[in-house]
């Protein structure tokens, strides 16, 4: 069993009383959505409806200029409502189960970032949606900035999942 601990050197994985290497802080939130998995996945990855439910982005664009669902290798630029811009690349796409990105360009205070949407079919009309972030600040400011980023991105993940839940459930009930 892994236990994540914070010490003066940053986040570490403590296994059986010994420190076994550095890891990136992780944020995981989940929400049960009363809608089928295919609908939830499609809405979560369809940028044409993203602004209708997602409180995080101010701006999203596919860097290839095309529309459509994500695929491995697709690069996307995202600007948050706070003005932070990052570019990510899809590293895993497996409809309707998951879509994962890894950052390749970001503000100076984010050294590493990855995020994933993971969906699990609970039954024909319910989906468990999980949103996960792994992120870290540069070593020179990680001690004080990682806890702030965790707090901020945890808040963001909760809001995004609640927005997705509300939007999907309204769409499913209307169908």
JSON list of C-alpha atoms in Angstrom, two decimals:
[
{"chain": "A", "resi": 1, "resn": "UNK", "atom": "CA", "xyz": [0.00, 0.00, 0.00]},
{"chain": "A", "resi": 2, "resn": "UNK", "atom": "CA", "xyz": [1.32, 3.41, -0.95]},
{"chain": "A", "resi": 3, "resn": "UNK", "atom": "CA", "xyz": [0.99, 6.42, 1.30]},
{"chain": "A", "resi": 4, "resn": "UNK", "atom": "CA", "xyz": [1.68, 9.86, -0.14]},
{"chain": "A", "resi": 5, "resn": "UNK", "atom": "CA", "xyz": [3.55, 12.11, 2.28]},
{"chain": "A", "resi": 6, "resn": "UNK", "atom": "CA", "xyz": [4.77, 15.69, 2.18]},
{"chain": "A", "resi": 7, "resn": "UNK", "atom": "CA", "xyz": [8.13, 16.52, 3.68]},
{"chain": "A", "resi": 8, "resn": "UNK", "atom": "CA", "xyz": [10.72, 19.26, 3.31]},
{"chain": "A", "resi": 9, "resn": "UNK", "atom": "CA", "xyz": [11.92, 17.76, 0.01]},
{"chain": "A", "resi": 10, "resn": "UNK", "atom": "CA", "xyz": [8.48, 17.51, -1.60]},
{"chain": "A", "resi": 11, "resn": "UNK", "atom": "CA", "xyz": [5.96, 14.76, -2.20]},
{"chain": "A", "resi": 12, "resn": "UNK", "atom": "CA", "xyz": [7.21, 11.21, -1.78]},
{"chain": "A", "resi": 13, "resn": "UNK", "atom": "CA", "xyz": [5.79, 7.73, -1.90]},
{"chain": "A", "resi": 14, "resn": "UNK", "atom": "CA", "xyz": [6.26, 6.02, 1.46]},
{"chain": "A", "resi": 15, "resn": "UNK", "atom": "CA", "xyz": [6.05, 2.25, 1.19]},
{"chain": "A", "resi": 16, "resn": "UNK", "atom": "CA", "xyz": [6.53, 0.02, 4.25]},
{"chain": "A", "resi": 17, "resn": "UNK", "atom": "CA", "xyz": [8.35, 2.71, 6.19]},
{"chain": "A", "resi": 18, "resn": "UNK", "atom": "CA", "xyz": [10.95, 3.53, 3.54]},
{"chain": "A", "resi": 19, "resn": "UNK", "atom": "CA", "xyz": [10.95, 6.29, 0.96]},
{"chain": "A", "resi": 20, "resn": "UNK", "atom": "CA", "xyz": [10.81, 4.85, -2.56]},
{"chain": "A", "resi": 21, "resn": "UNK", "atom": "CA", "xyz": [11.39, 7.70, -4.98]},
{"chain": "A", "resi": 22, "resn": "UNK", "atom": "CA", "xyz": [9.71, 10.98, -5.79]},
{"chain": "A", "resi": 23, "resn": "UNK", "atom": "CA", "xyz": [6.26, 11.10, -7.38]},
{"chain": "A", "resi": 24, "resn": "UNK", "atom": "CA", "xyz": [4.12, 13.90, -8.74]},
{"chain": "A", "resi": 25, "resn": "UNK", "atom": "CA", "xyz": [1.24, 15.08, -6.56]},
{"chain": "A", "resi": 26, "resn": "UNK", "atom": "CA", "xyz": [-2.04, 13.63, -7.80]},
{"chain": "A", "resi": 27, "resn": "UNK", "atom": "CA", "xyz": [-5.60, 14.85, -7.64]},
{"chain": "A", "resi": 28, "resn": "UNK", "atom": "CA", "xyz": [-8.47, 12.41, -8.15]},
{"chain": "A", "resi": 29, "resn": "UNK", "atom": "CA", "xyz": [-12.17, 13.18, -8.06]},
{"chain": "A", "resi": 30, "resn": "UNK", "atom": "CA", "xyz": [-15.13, 11.13, -9.18]},
{"chain": "A", "resi": 31, "resn": "UNK", "atom": "CA", "xyz": [-18.83, 11.61, -9.72]},
{"chain": "A", "resi": 32, "resn": "UNK", "atom": "CA", "xyz": [-21.65, 9.22, -10.57]},
{"chain": "A", "resi": 33, "resn": "UNK", "atom": "CA", "xyz": [-23.55, 10.54, -13.57]},
{"chain": "A", "resi": 34, "resn": "UNK", "atom": "CA", "xyz": [-27.06, 9.34, -14.39]},
{"chain": "A", "resi": 35, "resn": "UNK", "atom": "CA", "xyz": [-26.43, 8.93, -18.12]},
{"chain": "A", "resi": 36, "resn": "UNK", "atom": "CA", "xyz": [-24.99, 6.15, -20.33]},
{"chain": "A", "resi": 37, "resn": "UNK", "atom": "CA", "xyz": [-21.21, 5.90, -20.67]},
{"chain": "A", "resi": 38, "resn": "UNK", "atom": "CA", "xyz": [-21.20, 6.63, -24.44]},
{"chain": "A", "resi": 39, "resn": "UNK", "atom": "CA", "xyz": [-23.06, 9.91, -23.94]},
{"chain": "A", "resi": 40, "resn": "UNK", "atom": "CA", "xyz": [-20.86, 10.99, -21.01]},
{"chain": "A", "resi": 41, "resn": "UNK", "atom": "CA", "xyz": [-17.66, 10.26, -22.92]},
{"chain": "A", "resi": 42, "resn": "UNK", "atom": "CA", "xyz": [-18.84, 12.02, -26.06]},
{"chain": "A", "resi": 43, "resn": "UNK", "atom": "CA", "xyz": [-19.88, 15.16, -24.17]},
{"chain": "A", "resi": 44, "resn": "UNK", "atom": "CA", "xyz": [-16.64, 15.22, -22.15]},
{"chain": "A", "resi": 45, "resn": "UNK", "atom": "CA", "xyz": [-14.52, 15.22, -25.32]},
{"chain": "A", "resi": 46, "resn": "UNK", "atom": "CA", "xyz": [-16.69, 17.31, -27.67]},
{"chain": "A", "resi": 47, "resn": "UNK", "atom": "CA", "xyz": [-15.23, 20.83, -27.70]},
{"chain": "A", "resi": 48, "resn": "UNK", "atom": "CA", "xyz": [-18.32, 22.21, -29.48]},
{"chain": "A", "resi": 49, "resn": "UNK", "atom": "CA", "xyz": [-20.29, 21.79, -26.20]},
{"chain": "A", "resi": 50, "resn": "UNK", "atom": "CA", "xyz": [-17.42, 22.17, -23.73]},
{"chain": "A", "resi": 51, "resn": "UNK", "atom": "CA", "xyz": [-18.21, 25.80, -22.91]},
{"chain": "A", "resi": 52, "resn": "UNK", "atom": "CA", "xyz": [-21.80, 24.82, -22.03]},
{"chain": "A", "resi": 53, "resn": "UNK", "atom": "CA", "xyz": [-20.71, 22.81, -19.00]},
{"chain": "A", "resi": 54, "resn": "UNK", "atom": "CA", "xyz": [-17.00, 23.24, -18.24]},
{"chain": "A", "resi": 55, "resn": "UNK", "atom": "CA", "xyz": [-16.14, 26.13, -15.89]},
{"chain": "A", "resi": 56, "resn": "UNK", "atom": "CA", "xyz": [-12.37, 25.86, -16.48]},
{"chain": "A", "resi": 57, "resn": "UNK", "atom": "CA", "xyz": [-11.54, 26.85, -20.07]},
{"chain": "A", "resi": 58, "resn": "UNK", "atom": "CA", "xyz": [-11.77, 30.33, -21.48]},
{"chain": "A", "resi": 59, "resn": "UNK", "atom": "CA", "xyz": [-10.44, 29.12, -24.81]},
{"chain": "A", "resi": 60, "resn": "UNK", "atom": "CA", "xyz": [-9.71, 25.71, -26.40]},
{"chain": "A", "resi": 61, "resn": "UNK", "atom": "CA", "xyz": [-8.41, 24.97, -29.87]},
{"chain": "A", "resi": 62, "resn": "UNK", "atom": "CA", "xyz": [-7.06, 21.96, -31.67]},
{"chain": "A", "resi": 63, "resn": "UNK", "atom": "CA", "xyz": [-3.62, 22.94, -32.98]},
{"chain": "A", "resi": 64, "resn": "UNK", "atom": "CA", "xyz": [-4.22, 20.94, -36.17]},
{"chain": "A", "resi": 65, "resn": "UNK", "atom": "CA", "xyz": [-7.14, 23.28, -36.94]},
{"chain": "A", "resi": 66, "resn": "UNK", "atom": "CA", "xyz": [-9.62, 20.44, -37.39]},
{"chain": "A", "resi": 67, "resn": "UNK", "atom": "CA", "xyz": [-12.76, 19.66, -35.44]},
{"chain": "A", "resi": 68, "resn": "UNK", "atom": "CA", "xyz": [-13.78, 16.30, -34.09]},
{"chain": "A", "resi": 69, "resn": "UNK", "atom": "CA", "xyz": [-13.02, 13.92, -31.28]},
{"chain": "A", "resi": 70, "resn": "UNK", "atom": "CA", "xyz": [-9.51, 13.47, -29.87]},
{"chain": "A", "resi": 71, "resn": "UNK", "atom": "CA", "xyz": [-6.97, 10.94, -31.07]},
{"chain": "A", "resi": 72, "resn": "UNK", "atom": "CA", "xyz": [-3.52, 9.95, -29.84]},
{"chain": "A", "resi": 73, "resn": "UNK", "atom": "CA", "xyz": [-1.07, 12.66, -30.87]},
{"chain": "A", "resi": 74, "resn": "UNK", "atom": "CA", "xyz": [-3.63, 15.47, -31.25]},
{"chain": "A", "resi": 75, "resn": "UNK", "atom": "CA", "xyz": [-2.33, 18.68, -29.71]},
{"chain": "A", "resi": 76, "resn": "UNK", "atom": "CA", "xyz": [-4.62, 21.17, -28.02]},
{"chain": "A", "resi": 77, "resn": "UNK", "atom": "CA", "xyz": [-4.11, 24.66, -26.60]},
{"chain": "A", "resi": 78, "resn": "UNK", "atom": "CA", "xyz": [-6.16, 25.54, -23.52]},
{"chain": "A", "resi": 79, "resn": "UNK", "atom": "CA", "xyz": [-6.41, 28.87, -21.74]},
{"chain": "A", "resi": 80, "resn": "UNK", "atom": "CA", "xyz": [-8.06, 28.88, -18.32]},
{"chain": "A", "resi": 81, "resn": "UNK", "atom": "CA", "xyz": [-10.37, 31.63, -17.12]},
{"chain": "A", "resi": 82, "resn": "UNK", "atom": "CA", "xyz": [-7.43, 32.78, -14.95]},
{"chain": "A", "resi": 83, "resn": "UNK", "atom": "CA", "xyz": [-5.41, 33.38, -18.12]},
{"chain": "A", "resi": 84, "resn": "UNK", "atom": "CA", "xyz": [-3.02, 30.43, -17.83]},
{"chain": "A", "resi": 85, "resn": "UNK", "atom": "CA", "xyz": [-2.28, 28.83, -21.20]},
{"chain": "A", "resi": 86, "resn": "UNK", "atom": "CA", "xyz": [-0.92, 25.35, -21.73]},
{"chain": "A", "resi": 87, "resn": "UNK", "atom": "CA", "xyz": [-0.53, 23.01, -24.65]},
{"chain": "A", "resi": 88, "resn": "UNK", "atom": "CA", "xyz": [-1.24, 19.33, -24.21]},
{"chain": "A", "resi": 89, "resn": "UNK", "atom": "CA", "xyz": [-0.96, 16.22, -26.35]},
{"chain": "A", "resi": 90, "resn": "UNK", "atom": "CA", "xyz": [-3.37, 13.30, -26.17]},
{"chain": "A", "resi": 91, "resn": "UNK", "atom": "CA", "xyz": [-1.38, 10.25, -25.11]},
{"chain": "A", "resi": 92, "resn": "UNK", "atom": "CA", "xyz": [-4.27, 7.82, -24.68]},
{"chain": "A", "resi": 93, "resn": "UNK", "atom": "CA", "xyz": [-7.73, 7.77, -26.23]},
{"chain": "A", "resi": 94, "resn": "UNK", "atom": "CA", "xyz": [-9.97, 4.76, -25.69]},
{"chain": "A", "resi": 95, "resn": "UNK", "atom": "CA", "xyz": [-13.65, 5.61, -26.22]},
{"chain": "A", "resi": 96, "resn": "UNK", "atom": "CA", "xyz": [-15.78, 5.43, -24.16]},
{"chain": "A", "resi": 97, "resn": "UNK", "atom": "CA", "xyz": [-13.42, 4.58, -21.30]},
{"chain": "A", "resi": 98, "resn": "UNK", "atom": "CA", "xyz": [-10.68, 7.20, -21.18]},
{"chain": "A", "resi": 99, "resn": "UNK", "atom": "CA", "xyz": [-8.87, 10.16, -22.67]},
{"chain": "A", "resi": 100, "resn": "UNK", "atom": "CA", "xyz": [-5.52, 11.31, -21.28]},
{"chain": "A", "resi": 101, "resn": "UNK", "atom": "CA", "xyz": [-3.24, 14.25, -22.01]},
{"chain": "A", "resi": 102, "resn": "UNK", "atom": "CA", "xyz": [0.29, 15.27, -21.16]},
{"chain": "A", "resi": 103, "resn": "UNK", "atom": "CA", "xyz": [1.52, 18.86, -21.16]},
{"chain": "A", "resi": 104, "resn": "UNK", "atom": "CA", "xyz": [4.30, 19.91, -23.50]},
{"chain": "A", "resi": 105, "resn": "UNK", "atom": "CA", "xyz": [4.14, 23.69, -22.97]},
{"chain": "A", "resi": 106, "resn": "UNK", "atom": "CA", "xyz": [2.88, 25.61, -19.92]},
{"chain": "A", "resi": 107, "resn": "UNK", "atom": "CA", "xyz": [3.40, 28.61, -17.65]},
{"chain": "A", "resi": 108, "resn": "UNK", "atom": "CA", "xyz": [6.85, 28.72, -16.01]},
{"chain": "A", "resi": 109, "resn": "UNK", "atom": "CA", "xyz": [5.46, 27.61, -12.64]},
{"chain": "A", "resi": 110, "resn": "UNK", "atom": "CA", "xyz": [4.19, 24.22, -13.90]},
{"chain": "A", "resi": 111, "resn": "UNK", "atom": "CA", "xyz": [7.03, 21.79, -14.58]},
{"chain": "A", "resi": 112, "resn": "UNK", "atom": "CA", "xyz": [4.96, 18.66, -15.26]},
{"chain": "A", "resi": 113, "resn": "UNK", "atom": "CA", "xyz": [1.27, 18.12, -15.87]},
{"chain": "A", "resi": 114, "resn": "UNK", "atom": "CA", "xyz": [-0.93, 15.27, -17.04]},
{"chain": "A", "resi": 115, "resn": "UNK", "atom": "CA", "xyz": [-4.67, 14.79, -16.86]},
{"chain": "A", "resi": 116, "resn": "UNK", "atom": "CA", "xyz": [-7.17, 12.08, -17.63]},
{"chain": "A", "resi": 117, "resn": "UNK", "atom": "CA", "xyz": [-10.87, 11.44, -17.87]},
{"chain": "A", "resi": 118, "resn": "UNK", "atom": "CA", "xyz": [-11.74, 7.85, -16.94]},
{"chain": "A", "resi": 119, "resn": "UNK", "atom": "CA", "xyz": [-15.25, 6.46, -17.32]},
{"chain": "A", "resi": 120, "resn": "UNK", "atom": "CA", "xyz": [-16.69, 3.25, -15.93]},
{"chain": "A", "resi": 121, "resn": "UNK", "atom": "CA", "xyz": [-20.11, 1.86, -16.78]},
{"chain": "A", "resi": 122, "resn": "UNK", "atom": "CA", "xyz": [-22.04, 1.37, -13.52]},
{"chain": "A", "resi": 123, "resn": "UNK", "atom": "CA", "xyz": [-25.12, 0.10, -15.39]},
{"chain": "A", "resi": 124, "resn": "UNK", "atom": "CA", "xyz": [-26.98, 0.95, -18.61]},
{"chain": "A", "resi": 125, "resn": "UNK", "atom": "CA", "xyz": [-27.93, 4.43, -17.40]},
{"chain": "A", "resi": 126, "resn": "UNK", "atom": "CA", "xyz": [-25.16, 5.34, -14.93]},
{"chain": "A", "resi": 127, "resn": "UNK", "atom": "CA", "xyz": [-21.50, 6.17, -15.40]},
{"chain": "A", "resi": 128, "resn": "UNK", "atom": "CA", "xyz": [-18.78, 6.74, -12.83]},
{"chain": "A", "resi": 129, "resn": "UNK", "atom": "CA", "xyz": [-16.60, 9.56, -14.15]},
{"chain": "A", "resi": 130, "resn": "UNK", "atom": "CA", "xyz": [-13.15, 10.16, -12.67]},
{"chain": "A", "resi": 131, "resn": "UNK", "atom": "CA", "xyz": [-10.99, 13.18, -13.36]},
{"chain": "A", "resi": 132, "resn": "UNK", "atom": "CA", "xyz": [-7.32, 12.90, -12.42]},
{"chain": "A", "resi": 133, "resn": "UNK", "atom": "CA", "xyz": [-4.47, 15.41, -12.49]},
{"chain": "A", "resi": 134, "resn": "UNK", "atom": "CA", "xyz": [-0.79, 14.77, -11.87]},
{"chain": "A", "resi": 135, "resn": "UNK", "atom": "CA", "xyz": [1.26, 17.92, -11.64]},
{"chain": "A", "resi": 136, "resn": "UNK", "atom": "CA", "xyz": [4.30, 19.52, -10.10]},
{"chain": "A", "resi": 137, "resn": "UNK", "atom": "CA", "xyz": [6.02, 22.85, -9.86]},
{"chain": "A", "resi": 138, "resn": "UNK", "atom": "CA", "xyz": [9.73, 23.34, -10.57]},
{"chain": "A", "resi": 139, "resn": "UNK", "atom": "CA", "xyz": [12.00, 22.20, -7.74]},
{"chain": "A", "resi": 140, "resn": "UNK", "atom": "CA", "xyz": [12.94, 25.76, -6.74]},
{"chain": "A", "resi": 141, "resn": "UNK", "atom": "CA", "xyz": [9.32, 26.55, -5.74]},
{"chain": "A", "resi": 142, "resn": "UNK", "atom": "CA", "xyz": [7.69, 23.11, -5.33]},
{"chain": "A", "resi": 143, "resn": "UNK", "atom": "CA", "xyz": [7.74, 23.24, -1.53]},
{"chain": "A", "resi": 144, "resn": "UNK", "atom": "CA", "xyz": [5.27, 26.13, -1.36]},
{"chain": "A", "resi": 145, "resn": "UNK", "atom": "CA", "xyz": [3.65, 26.02, -4.82]},
{"chain": "A", "resi": 146, "resn": "UNK", "atom": "CA", "xyz": [2.66, 22.32, -5.05]},
{"chain": "A", "resi": 147, "resn": "UNK", "atom": "CA", "xyz": [0.18, 22.60, -2.14]},
{"chain": "A", "resi": 148, "resn": "UNK", "atom": "CA", "xyz": [-1.38, 25.70, -3.75]},
{"chain": "A", "resi": 149, "resn": "UNK", "atom": "CA", "xyz": [-1.64, 24.01, -7.14]},
{"chain": "A", "resi": 150, "resn": "UNK", "atom": "CA", "xyz": [-3.19, 20.94, -5.54]},
{"chain": "A", "resi": 151, "resn": "UNK", "atom": "CA", "xyz": [-5.81, 23.07, -3.82]},
{"chain": "A", "resi": 152, "resn": "UNK", "atom": "CA", "xyz": [-6.60, 25.02, -7.01]},
{"chain": "A", "resi": 153, "resn": "UNK", "atom": "CA", "xyz": [-6.70, 22.04, -9.39]},
{"chain": "A", "resi": 154, "resn": "UNK", "atom": "CA", "xyz": [-8.70, 19.99, -6.88]},
{"chain": "A", "resi": 155, "resn": "UNK", "atom": "CA", "xyz": [-11.32, 22.76, -6.85]},
{"chain": "A", "resi": 156, "resn": "UNK", "atom": "CA", "xyz": [-11.22, 22.85, -10.67]},
{"chain": "A", "resi": 157, "resn": "UNK", "atom": "CA", "xyz": [-11.65, 19.07, -10.98]},
{"chain": "A", "resi": 158, "resn": "UNK", "atom": "CA", "xyz": [-14.69, 19.11, -8.67]},
{"chain": "A", "resi": 159, "resn": "UNK", "atom": "CA", "xyz": [-16.33, 21.95, -10.59]},
{"chain": "A", "resi": 160, "resn": "UNK", "atom": "CA", "xyz": [-15.65, 20.31, -13.95]},
{"chain": "A", "resi": 161, "resn": "UNK", "atom": "CA", "xyz": [-17.16, 17.01, -12.84]},
{"chain": "A", "resi": 162, "resn": "UNK", "atom": "CA", "xyz": [-20.23, 18.71, -11.38]},
{"chain": "A", "resi": 163, "resn": "UNK", "atom": "CA", "xyz": [-20.69, 20.66, -14.61]},
{"chain": "A", "resi": 164, "resn": "UNK", "atom": "CA", "xyz": [-20.34, 17.48, -16.68]},
{"chain": "A", "resi": 165, "resn": "UNK", "atom": "CA", "xyz": [-22.81, 15.66, -14.43]},
{"chain": "A", "resi": 166, "resn": "UNK", "atom": "CA", "xyz": [-25.45, 18.37, -14.67]},
{"chain": "A", "resi": 167, "resn": "UNK", "atom": "CA", "xyz": [-25.08, 18.76, -18.45]},
{"chain": "A", "resi": 168, "resn": "UNK", "atom": "CA", "xyz": [-25.11, 15.01, -19.20]},
{"chain": "A", "resi": 169, "resn": "UNK", "atom": "CA", "xyz": [-28.08, 14.34, -16.94]},
{"chain": "A", "resi": 170, "resn": "UNK", "atom": "CA", "xyz": [-30.08, 17.16, -18.57]},
{"chain": "A", "resi": 171, "resn": "UNK", "atom": "CA", "xyz": [-29.24, 15.83, -22.05]},
{"chain": "A", "resi": 172, "resn": "UNK", "atom": "CA", "xyz": [-30.10, 12.25, -21.08]},
{"chain": "A", "resi": 173, "resn": "UNK", "atom": "CA", "xyz": [-33.44, 13.22, -19.54]},
{"chain": "A", "resi": 174, "resn": "UNK", "atom": "CA", "xyz": [-34.32, 15.30, -22.60]},
{"chain": "A", "resi": 175, "resn": "UNK", "atom": "CA", "xyz": [-33.65, 12.37, -24.96]}
]
